[in-house]
Each structure stands twice: as C-alpha cells, then as structure tokens.
Short mmCIF file of C-alpha atoms and ligand atoms in Angstrom, two decimals:
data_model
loop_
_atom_site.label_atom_id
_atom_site.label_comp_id
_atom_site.label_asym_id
_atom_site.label_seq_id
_atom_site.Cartn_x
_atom_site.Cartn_y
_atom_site.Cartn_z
CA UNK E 21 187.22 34.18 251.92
CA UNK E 22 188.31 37.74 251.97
CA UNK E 23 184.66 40.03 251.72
CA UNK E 24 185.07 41.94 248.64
CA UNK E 25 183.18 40.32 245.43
CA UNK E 26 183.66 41.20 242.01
CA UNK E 27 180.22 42.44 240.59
CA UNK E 28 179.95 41.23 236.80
CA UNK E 29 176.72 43.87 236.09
CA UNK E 30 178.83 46.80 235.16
CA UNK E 31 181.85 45.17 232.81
CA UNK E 32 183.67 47.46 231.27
CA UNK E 33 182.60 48.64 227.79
CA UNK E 34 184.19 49.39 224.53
CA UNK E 35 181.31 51.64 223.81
CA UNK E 36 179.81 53.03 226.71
CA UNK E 37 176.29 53.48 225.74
CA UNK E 38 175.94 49.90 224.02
CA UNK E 39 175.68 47.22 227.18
CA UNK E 40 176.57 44.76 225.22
CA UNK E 41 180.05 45.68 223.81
CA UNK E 42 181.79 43.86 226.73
CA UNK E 43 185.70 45.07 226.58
CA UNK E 44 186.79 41.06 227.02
CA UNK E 45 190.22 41.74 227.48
CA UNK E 46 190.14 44.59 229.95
CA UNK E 47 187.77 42.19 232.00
CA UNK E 48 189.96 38.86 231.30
CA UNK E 49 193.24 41.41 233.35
CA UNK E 50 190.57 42.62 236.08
CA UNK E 51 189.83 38.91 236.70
CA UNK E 52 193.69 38.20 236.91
CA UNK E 53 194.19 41.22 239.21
CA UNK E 54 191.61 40.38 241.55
CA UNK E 55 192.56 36.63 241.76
CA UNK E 56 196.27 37.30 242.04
CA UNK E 57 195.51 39.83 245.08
CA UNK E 58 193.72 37.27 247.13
CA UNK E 59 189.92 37.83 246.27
CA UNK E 60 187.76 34.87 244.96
CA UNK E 61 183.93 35.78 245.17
CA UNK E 62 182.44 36.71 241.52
CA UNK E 63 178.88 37.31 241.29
CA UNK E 64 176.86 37.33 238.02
CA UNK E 65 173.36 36.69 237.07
CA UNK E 66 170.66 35.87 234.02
CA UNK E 67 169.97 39.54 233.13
CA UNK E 68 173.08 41.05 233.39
CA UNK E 69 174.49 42.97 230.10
CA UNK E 70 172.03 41.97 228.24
CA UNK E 71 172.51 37.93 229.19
CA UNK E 72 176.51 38.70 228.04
CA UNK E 73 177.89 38.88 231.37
CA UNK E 74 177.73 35.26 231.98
CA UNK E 75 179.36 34.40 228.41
CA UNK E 76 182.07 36.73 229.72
CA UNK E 77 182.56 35.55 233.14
CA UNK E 78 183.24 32.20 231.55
CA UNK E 79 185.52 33.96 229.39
CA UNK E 80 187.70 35.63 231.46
CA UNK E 81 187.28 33.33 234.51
CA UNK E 82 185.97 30.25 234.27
CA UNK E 83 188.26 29.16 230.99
CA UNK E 84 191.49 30.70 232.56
CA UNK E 85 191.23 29.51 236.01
CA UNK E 86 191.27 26.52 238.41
CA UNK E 87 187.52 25.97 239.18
CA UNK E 88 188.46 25.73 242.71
CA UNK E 89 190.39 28.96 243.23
CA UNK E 90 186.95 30.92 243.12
CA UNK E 91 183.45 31.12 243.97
CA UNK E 92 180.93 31.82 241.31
CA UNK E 93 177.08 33.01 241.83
CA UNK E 94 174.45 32.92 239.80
CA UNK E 95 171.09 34.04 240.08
CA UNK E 96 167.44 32.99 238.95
CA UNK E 97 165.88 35.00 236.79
CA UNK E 98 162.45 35.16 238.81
CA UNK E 99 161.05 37.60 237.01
CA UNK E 100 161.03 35.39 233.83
CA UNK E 101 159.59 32.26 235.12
CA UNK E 102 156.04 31.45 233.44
CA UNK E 103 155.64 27.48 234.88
CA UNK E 104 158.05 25.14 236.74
CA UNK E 105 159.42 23.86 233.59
CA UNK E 106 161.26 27.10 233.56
CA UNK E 107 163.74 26.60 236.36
CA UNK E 108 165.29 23.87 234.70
CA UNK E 109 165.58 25.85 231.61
CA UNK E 110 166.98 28.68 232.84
CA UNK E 111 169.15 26.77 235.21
CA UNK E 112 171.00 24.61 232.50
CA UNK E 113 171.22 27.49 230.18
CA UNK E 114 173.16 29.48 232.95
CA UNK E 115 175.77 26.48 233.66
CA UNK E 116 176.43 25.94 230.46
CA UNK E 117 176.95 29.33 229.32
CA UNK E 118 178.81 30.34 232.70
CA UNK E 119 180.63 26.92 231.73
CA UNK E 120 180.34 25.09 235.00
CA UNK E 121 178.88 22.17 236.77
CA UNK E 122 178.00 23.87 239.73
CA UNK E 123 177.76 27.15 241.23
CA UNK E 124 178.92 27.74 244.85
CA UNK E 125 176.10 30.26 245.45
CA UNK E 126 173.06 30.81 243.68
CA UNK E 127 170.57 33.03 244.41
CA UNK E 128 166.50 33.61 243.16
CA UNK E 129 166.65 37.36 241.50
CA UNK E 130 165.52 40.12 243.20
CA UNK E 131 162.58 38.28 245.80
CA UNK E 132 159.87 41.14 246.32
CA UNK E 133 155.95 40.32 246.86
CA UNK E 134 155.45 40.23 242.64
CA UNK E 135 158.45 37.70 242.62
CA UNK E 136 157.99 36.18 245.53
CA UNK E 137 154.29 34.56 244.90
CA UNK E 138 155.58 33.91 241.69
CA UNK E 139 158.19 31.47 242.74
CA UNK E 140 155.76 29.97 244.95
CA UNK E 141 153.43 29.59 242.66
CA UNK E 142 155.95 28.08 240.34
CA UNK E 143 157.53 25.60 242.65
CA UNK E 144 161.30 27.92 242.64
CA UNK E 145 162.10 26.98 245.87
CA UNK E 146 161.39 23.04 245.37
CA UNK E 147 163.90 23.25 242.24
CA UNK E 148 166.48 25.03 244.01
CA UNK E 149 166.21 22.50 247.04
CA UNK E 150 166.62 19.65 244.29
CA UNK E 151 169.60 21.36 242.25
CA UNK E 152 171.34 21.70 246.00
CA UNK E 153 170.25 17.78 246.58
CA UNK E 154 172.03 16.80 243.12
CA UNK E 155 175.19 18.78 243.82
CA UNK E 156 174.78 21.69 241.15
CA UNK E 157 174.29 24.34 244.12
CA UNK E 158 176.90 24.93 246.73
CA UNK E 159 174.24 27.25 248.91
CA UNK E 160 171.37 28.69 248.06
CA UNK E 161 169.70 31.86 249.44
CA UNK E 162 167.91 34.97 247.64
CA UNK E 163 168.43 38.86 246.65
CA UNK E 164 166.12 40.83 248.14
CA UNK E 165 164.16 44.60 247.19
CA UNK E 166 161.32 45.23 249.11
CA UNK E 167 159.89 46.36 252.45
CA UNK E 168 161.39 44.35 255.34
CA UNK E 169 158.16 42.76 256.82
CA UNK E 170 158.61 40.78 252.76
CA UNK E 171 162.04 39.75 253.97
CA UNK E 172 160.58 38.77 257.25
CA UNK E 173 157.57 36.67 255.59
CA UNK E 174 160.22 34.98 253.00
CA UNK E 175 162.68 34.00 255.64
CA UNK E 176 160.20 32.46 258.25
CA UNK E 177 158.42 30.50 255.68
CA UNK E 178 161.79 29.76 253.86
CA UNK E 179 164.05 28.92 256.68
CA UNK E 180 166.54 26.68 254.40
CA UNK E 181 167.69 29.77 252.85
CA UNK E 182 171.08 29.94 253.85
CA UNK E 183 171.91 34.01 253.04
CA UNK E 184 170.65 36.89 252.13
CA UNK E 185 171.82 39.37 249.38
CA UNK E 186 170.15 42.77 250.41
CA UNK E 187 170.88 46.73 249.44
CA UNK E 188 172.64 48.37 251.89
CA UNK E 189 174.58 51.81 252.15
CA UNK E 190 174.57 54.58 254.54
CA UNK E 191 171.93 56.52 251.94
CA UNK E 192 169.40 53.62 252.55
CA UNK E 193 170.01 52.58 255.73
CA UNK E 194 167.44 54.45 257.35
CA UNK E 195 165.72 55.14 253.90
CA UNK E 196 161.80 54.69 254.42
CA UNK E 197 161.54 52.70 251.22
CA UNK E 198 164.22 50.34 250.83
CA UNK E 199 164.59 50.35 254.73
CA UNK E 200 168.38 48.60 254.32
CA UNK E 201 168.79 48.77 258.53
CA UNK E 202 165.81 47.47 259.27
CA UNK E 203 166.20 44.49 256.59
CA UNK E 204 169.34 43.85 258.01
CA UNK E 205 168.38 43.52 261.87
CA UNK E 206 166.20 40.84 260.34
CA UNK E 207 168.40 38.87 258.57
CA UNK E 208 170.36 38.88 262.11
CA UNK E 209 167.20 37.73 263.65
CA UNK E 210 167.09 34.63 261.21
CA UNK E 211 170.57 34.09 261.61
CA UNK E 212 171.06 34.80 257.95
CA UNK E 213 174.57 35.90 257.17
CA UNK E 214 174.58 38.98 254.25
CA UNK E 215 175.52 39.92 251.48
CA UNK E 216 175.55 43.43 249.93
CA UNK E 217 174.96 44.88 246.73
CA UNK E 218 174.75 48.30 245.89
CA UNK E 219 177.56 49.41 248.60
CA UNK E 220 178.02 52.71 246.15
CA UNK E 221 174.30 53.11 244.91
CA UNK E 222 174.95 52.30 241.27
CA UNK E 223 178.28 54.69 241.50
CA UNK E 224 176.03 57.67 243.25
CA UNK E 225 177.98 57.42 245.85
CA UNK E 226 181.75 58.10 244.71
CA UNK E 227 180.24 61.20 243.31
CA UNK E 228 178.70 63.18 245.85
CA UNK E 229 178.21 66.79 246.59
CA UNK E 230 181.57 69.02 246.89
CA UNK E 231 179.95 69.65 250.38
CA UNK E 232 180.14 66.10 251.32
CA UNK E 233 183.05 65.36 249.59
CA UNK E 234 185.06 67.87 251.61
CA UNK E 235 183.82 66.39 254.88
CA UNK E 236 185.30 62.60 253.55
CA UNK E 237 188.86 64.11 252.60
CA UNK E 238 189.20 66.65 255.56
CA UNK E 239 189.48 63.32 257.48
CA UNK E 240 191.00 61.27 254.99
CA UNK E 241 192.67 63.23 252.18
CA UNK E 242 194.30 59.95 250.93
CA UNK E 243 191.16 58.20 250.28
CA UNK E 244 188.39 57.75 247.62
CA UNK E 245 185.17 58.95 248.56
CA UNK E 246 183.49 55.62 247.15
CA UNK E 247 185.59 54.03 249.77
CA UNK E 248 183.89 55.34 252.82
CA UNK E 249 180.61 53.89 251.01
CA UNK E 250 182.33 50.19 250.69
CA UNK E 251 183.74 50.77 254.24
CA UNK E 252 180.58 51.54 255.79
CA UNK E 253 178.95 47.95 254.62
CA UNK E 254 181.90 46.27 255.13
CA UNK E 255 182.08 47.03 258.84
CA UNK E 256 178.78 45.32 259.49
CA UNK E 257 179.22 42.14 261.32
CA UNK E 258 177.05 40.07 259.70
CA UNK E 259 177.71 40.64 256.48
CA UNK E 260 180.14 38.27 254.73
CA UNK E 261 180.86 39.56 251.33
CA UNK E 262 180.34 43.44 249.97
CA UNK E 263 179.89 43.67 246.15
CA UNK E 264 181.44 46.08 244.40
CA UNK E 265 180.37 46.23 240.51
CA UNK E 266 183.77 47.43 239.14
CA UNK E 267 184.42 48.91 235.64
CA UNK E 268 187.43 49.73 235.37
CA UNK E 269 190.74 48.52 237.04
CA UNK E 270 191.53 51.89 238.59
CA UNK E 271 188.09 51.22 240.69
CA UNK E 272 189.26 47.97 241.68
CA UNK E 273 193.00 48.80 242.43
CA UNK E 274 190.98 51.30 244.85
CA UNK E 275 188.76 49.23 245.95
CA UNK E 276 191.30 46.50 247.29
CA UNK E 277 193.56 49.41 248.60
CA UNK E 278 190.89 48.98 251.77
CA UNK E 279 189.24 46.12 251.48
CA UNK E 280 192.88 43.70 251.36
CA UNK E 281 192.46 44.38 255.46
CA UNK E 282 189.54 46.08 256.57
CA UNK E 283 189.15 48.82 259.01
CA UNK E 284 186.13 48.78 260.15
CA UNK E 285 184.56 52.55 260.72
CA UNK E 286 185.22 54.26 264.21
CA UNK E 287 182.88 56.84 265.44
CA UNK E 288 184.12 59.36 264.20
CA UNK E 289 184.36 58.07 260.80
CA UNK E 290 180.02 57.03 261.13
CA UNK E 291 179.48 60.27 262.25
CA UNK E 292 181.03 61.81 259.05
CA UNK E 293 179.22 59.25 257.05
CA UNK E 294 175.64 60.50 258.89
CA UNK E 295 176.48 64.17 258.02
CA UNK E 296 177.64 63.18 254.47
CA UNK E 297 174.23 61.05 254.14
CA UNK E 298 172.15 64.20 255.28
CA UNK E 299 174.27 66.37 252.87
CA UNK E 300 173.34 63.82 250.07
CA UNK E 301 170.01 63.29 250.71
CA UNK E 302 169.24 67.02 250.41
CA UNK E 303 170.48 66.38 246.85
CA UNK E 304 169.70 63.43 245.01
CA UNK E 305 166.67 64.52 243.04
CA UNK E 306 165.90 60.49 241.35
CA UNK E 307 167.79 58.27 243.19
CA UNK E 308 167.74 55.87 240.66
CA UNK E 309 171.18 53.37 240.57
CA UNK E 310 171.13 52.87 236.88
CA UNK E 311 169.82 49.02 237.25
CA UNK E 312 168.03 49.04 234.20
CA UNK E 313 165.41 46.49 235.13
CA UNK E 314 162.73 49.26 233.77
CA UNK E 315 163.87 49.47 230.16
CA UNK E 316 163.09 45.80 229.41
CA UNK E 317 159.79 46.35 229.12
CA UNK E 318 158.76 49.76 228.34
CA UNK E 319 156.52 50.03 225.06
CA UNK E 320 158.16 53.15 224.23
CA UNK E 321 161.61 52.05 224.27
CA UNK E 322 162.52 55.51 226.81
CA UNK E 323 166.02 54.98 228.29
CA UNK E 324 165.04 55.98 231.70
CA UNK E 325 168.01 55.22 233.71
CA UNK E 326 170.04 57.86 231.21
CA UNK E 327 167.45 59.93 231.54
CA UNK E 328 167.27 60.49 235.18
CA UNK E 329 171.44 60.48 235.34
CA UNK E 330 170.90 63.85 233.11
CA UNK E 331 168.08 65.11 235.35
CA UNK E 332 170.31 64.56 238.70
CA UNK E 333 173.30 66.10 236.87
CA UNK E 334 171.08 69.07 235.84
CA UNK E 335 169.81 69.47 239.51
CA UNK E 336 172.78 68.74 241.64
CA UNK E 337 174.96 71.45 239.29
CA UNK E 338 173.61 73.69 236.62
CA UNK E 339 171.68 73.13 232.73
CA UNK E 340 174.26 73.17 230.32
CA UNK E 341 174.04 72.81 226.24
CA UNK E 342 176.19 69.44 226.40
CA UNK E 343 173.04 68.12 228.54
CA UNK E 344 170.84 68.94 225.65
CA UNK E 345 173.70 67.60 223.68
CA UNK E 346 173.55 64.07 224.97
CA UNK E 347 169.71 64.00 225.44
CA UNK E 348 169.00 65.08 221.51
CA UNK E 349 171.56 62.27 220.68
CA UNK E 350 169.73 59.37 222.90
CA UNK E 351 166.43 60.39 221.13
CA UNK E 352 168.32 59.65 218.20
CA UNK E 353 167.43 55.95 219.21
CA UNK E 354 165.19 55.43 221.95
CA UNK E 355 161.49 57.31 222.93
CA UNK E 356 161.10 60.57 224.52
CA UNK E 357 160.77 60.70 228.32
CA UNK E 358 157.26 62.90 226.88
CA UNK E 359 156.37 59.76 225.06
CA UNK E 360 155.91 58.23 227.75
CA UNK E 361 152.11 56.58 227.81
CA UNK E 362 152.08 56.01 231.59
CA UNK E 363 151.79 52.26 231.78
CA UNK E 364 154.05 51.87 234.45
CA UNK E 365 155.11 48.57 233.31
CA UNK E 366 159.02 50.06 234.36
CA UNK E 367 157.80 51.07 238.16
CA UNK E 368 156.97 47.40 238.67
CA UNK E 369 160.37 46.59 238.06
CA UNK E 370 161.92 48.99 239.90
CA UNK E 371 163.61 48.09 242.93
CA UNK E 372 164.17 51.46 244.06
CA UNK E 373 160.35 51.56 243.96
CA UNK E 374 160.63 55.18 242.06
CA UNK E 375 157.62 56.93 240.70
CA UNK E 376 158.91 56.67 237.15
CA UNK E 377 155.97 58.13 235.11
CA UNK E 378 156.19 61.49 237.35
CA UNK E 379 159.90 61.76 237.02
CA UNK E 380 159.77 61.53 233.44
CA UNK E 381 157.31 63.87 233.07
CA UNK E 382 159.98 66.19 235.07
CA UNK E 383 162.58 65.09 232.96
CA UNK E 384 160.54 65.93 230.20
CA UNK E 385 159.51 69.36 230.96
CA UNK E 386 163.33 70.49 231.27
CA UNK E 387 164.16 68.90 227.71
CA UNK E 388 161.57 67.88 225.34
CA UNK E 389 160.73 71.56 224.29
S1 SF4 J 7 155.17 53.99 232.03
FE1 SF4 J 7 156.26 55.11 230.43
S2 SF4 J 7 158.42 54.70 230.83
FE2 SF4 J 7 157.24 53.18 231.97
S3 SF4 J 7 157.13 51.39 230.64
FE3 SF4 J 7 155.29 52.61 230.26
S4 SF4 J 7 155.81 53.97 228.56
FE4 SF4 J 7 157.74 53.13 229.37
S1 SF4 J 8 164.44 53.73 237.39
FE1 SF4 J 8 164.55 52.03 238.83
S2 SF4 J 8 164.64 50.18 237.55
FE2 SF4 J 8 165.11 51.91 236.24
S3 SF4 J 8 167.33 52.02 236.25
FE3 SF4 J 8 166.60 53.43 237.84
S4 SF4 J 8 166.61 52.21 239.71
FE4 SF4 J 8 166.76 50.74 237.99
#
C-alpha cells in the first residue's frame, strides 16, 4: 500500500465558506486521479463536512469503484456517544451512508482523557472488538490528541489496538503541548505502527514565512514548500500511511509528485526543516489548523477557526481594509469574537488545546471597534 491517504475533511467546495457545498464532481476526478496513480488509502469520518463527507466518499468512490481496489476508514464519533446503544447507531449509520459492509480501518475519534473515559464508560472498545469479531472491521485502532502519558495509559490498557493515528509535523514534534515526538517514540514502544494526520497543520504549513520559504527553495527550487512538511512525516519509519487532506487536484498532483517514491529526508534536508520550524514558530500567533471541532458547540455561534486565520494573517503580514472586509461580512452571519460569553465549551474540543476565550478577546480588540 503506497503511504499517501486521501483525507476526505477538506473536499473541495463550490462555495468556500459553506462546508457543506461539496463540489461532487471535482471530488468524483480527484478520486479517479488518485486511484489511477497507484494510491488506495481514503480516510473519512462521522463529523466531517458537516456529516457530508461520507455521503460523498460513497459518491465518488465507493459507487464508481471495485470495493477491493481501496481501503476505506471510518471513525467513531466519541465525542457523541451518550450510552452503549450508541455505537451501534452510529456504526450502521456510517456503513450505510459510506455504502459498505465493512471498513478496512476504523478508528474511535480523537481519544483524549474527556473521550477516553467516555468510551470506557460506554463499553466503545467492547463494540469495536465485536464489529472486528463479525467481520465489519478490517483493523481497528484510535486517533489520538492529547499529552503522551494519555497515549501511553490507552495503549497499555488497550493492547488490541492495532495502530495509531497521531498529529505529527516538524512544528509539533517537539511542541510542549501536542508533544508529536514524544507520542510517537511511544507508539514504537507498543509496537503500534502510525498513522499521520495533520502532515501540513491544517495547510499552515505550505504557507510559511518568506523567511522560511526561501530556506525550502534555496535547496529545492523545484519543490512545494508543503512538500517538505509531507516529506518530513513520511520519512518516519514507523509510520505507514501520511494523510494529506487535499482540496484541490493541483494539491494532489503535488502531493504524488513525491510521495509516488519517497525520499526520505537527508540531513541536510532536517536541518533546513529545524531552521524553517524555528523561523515558523517565531510566527504563528494561534496555531489553530482550522479543525472546526469548536464551532459545534459554541452558544454564540462565533466562527473561531475564520477568526483566528484573519488574526494570523494580520500578524504574520500587515492590517489591511479587505481584513475588515471579510470580518464585517462573517458577522453578517455568525457572533462576534466580543460576544463571546467565556464558556469555553470550544477549548474542550480543541485538540490543539488553544486558549480560545483569550484569543478571541485578541481577535476582538483588533476588529470589533
Ligand atoms: S467560550 Fe466563547 S467561543 Fe467558546 S463556546 Fe463559549 S461563547 Fe463560544
Ligand atoms: S480553535 Fe481549535 S478546535 Fe477550533 S478550529 Fe482551531 S484548532 Fe480546531
């Protein structure tokens, strides 16, 4: 199985600020593309666009293909789960909508503390072991977000996890949050092979500061700069499959460019990527990947992820009147980031672990006057 996956959480859109106006037939040629050039591994889950992405993934893949000439994941929607009854639920509504019998990997969503304890307390792992038993689960294992001694805990108690789906690129590896090196030595440990999501940090990372971005093409001028981010997972040894959550079929023609035959990084390539990461990390004011998990819940209806996208902008180059531009117009339909009431309902749900309330009120001192 070659290690690139196709990442169904950022389908390409026929209007870019409604989630759910999946462009079907842009996605139906990606799917083609990416089968025809060898790659097999798509990857979608409960929550993504809205619950669409499945519907579309059937759509474009699972109604135009040979069920055997890919692998499909799915993932349970932890975060949802009120009793056992639940699982099953969930689970059947995913096959049918996804239109399969079975998936070949299937993972519990986004295992933290909160999510963990809830799956134990909900018997998740007990239904997953009897979905594998009755032939609807290839292999089952679990995406991760949250300090590694979790990952360490959830492994040793859960040894018949068979993989791991963690966060890892070069801005997190040594990132005193998220911790992505140290999560991965432990997955070694358990002899867990990985999977990795977020390569490019929700996109961050094929846009980086001119600074860094000279460093990448003074070695490479013929390469992307999001390619030394999908590189720099990919050359782990333990990790089987790097997901890449393409929108557009330029991305993915780019993405396949290195990832038909990968190169794995020499040193002077990491040492580039460490000087880059320092360069970076100077920069990012909100590091947040555009995940959306917060806005689910959030009384106020705030679109935060947009919001901190402007803030970054504003910090990384200059305040300009389209900023103001595009915030007036999302107030046209969602709250304030200065109506925020400071529930933190969204920080719970953040797997970046960001201190939402305090960034908003940033956010809301540049624009809300
Ligand atoms: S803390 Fe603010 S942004 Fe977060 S959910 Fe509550 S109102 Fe929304
Ligand atoms: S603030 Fe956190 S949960 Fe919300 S979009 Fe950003 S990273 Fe995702």
């Amino acid at each position: 199985m070659k290690k690139l996956g196709f990442g169904l959480m950022r389908l390409p859109l026929t209007n870019e600020e409604d989630q759910t106006s999946i462009n079907q037939e842009l996605l139906n040629q990606m799917v083609d593309y990416f089968l025809a050039q060898g790659f097999t591994y798509f990857d979608t889950a409960y929550r993504y666009h809205k619950g669409l992405s499945e519907l579309a993934t059937r759509k474009a893949l699972v109604e135009r293909h040979p069920r055997e000439s890919y692998q499909l994941a799915d993932k349970m929607p932890t975060f949802f789960v009120t009793k056992h009854e639940d699982y099953e639920r969930f689970f059947n509504e995913q096959l049918e909508k996804c239109g399969v019998s079975y998936f070949d990997y299937y993972l519990l969503h986004t295992l933290g503390v909160k999510n963990y304890a809830n799956t134990l307390e909900h018997g998740g792992f007990e239904f997953i072991d009897k979905m594998k038993k009755e032939g609807k689960i290839r292999h089952a294992g679990f995406s991760f977000h949250d300090k590694a001694e979790v990952l360490d805990r959830i492994l040793t108690e859960h040894p018949e996890m068979e993989f791991v789906q963690l966060q890892i690129n070069y801005i997190d590896w040594e990132h005193e949050t998220i911790e992505s090196r140290k999560c991965y030595e432990l997955a070694v440990k358990h002899q867990k092979p990985i999977i990795v999501m977020e390569p490019v940090k929700g996109g961050a990372l094929a846009n980086v500061p001119e600074e860094a971005e000279k460093l990448f093409k003074a070695y490479h001028p013929e390469m992307s700069v999001a390619s030394w981010a999908v590189r720099f997972a990919a050359s782990l040894d333990h990790v089987f499959m790097v997901l890449s959550g393409m929108s557009d079929l330029e991305q993915m023609v780019d993405n396949i460019s290195y990832m038909q035959d990968i190169v794995p990084l020499n040193e002077d390539e990491k040492a580039i990527i460490d000087q880059a990461a320092q360069i970076i990390n100077s920069s990012i004011a909100i590091p947040c990947t555009a995940c959306g998990y917060c806005v689910e819940g959030c009384p106020q209806k705030i679109a935060i992820p947009d919001y901190f996208a402007l803030y970054n902008n504003v910090k990384r180059f200059r305040l300009v009147p389209a900023h103001r531009t595009y915030y007036s117009n999302f107030i046209e339909n969602y709250g304030k980031a200065g109506d925020c009431i400071g529930c933190k309902q969204c920080e719970e749900h953040c797997p970046q672990h960001l201190k939402i309330v305090e960034n908003l009120q940033e956010v809301s001192r540049i624009f809300d006057r």
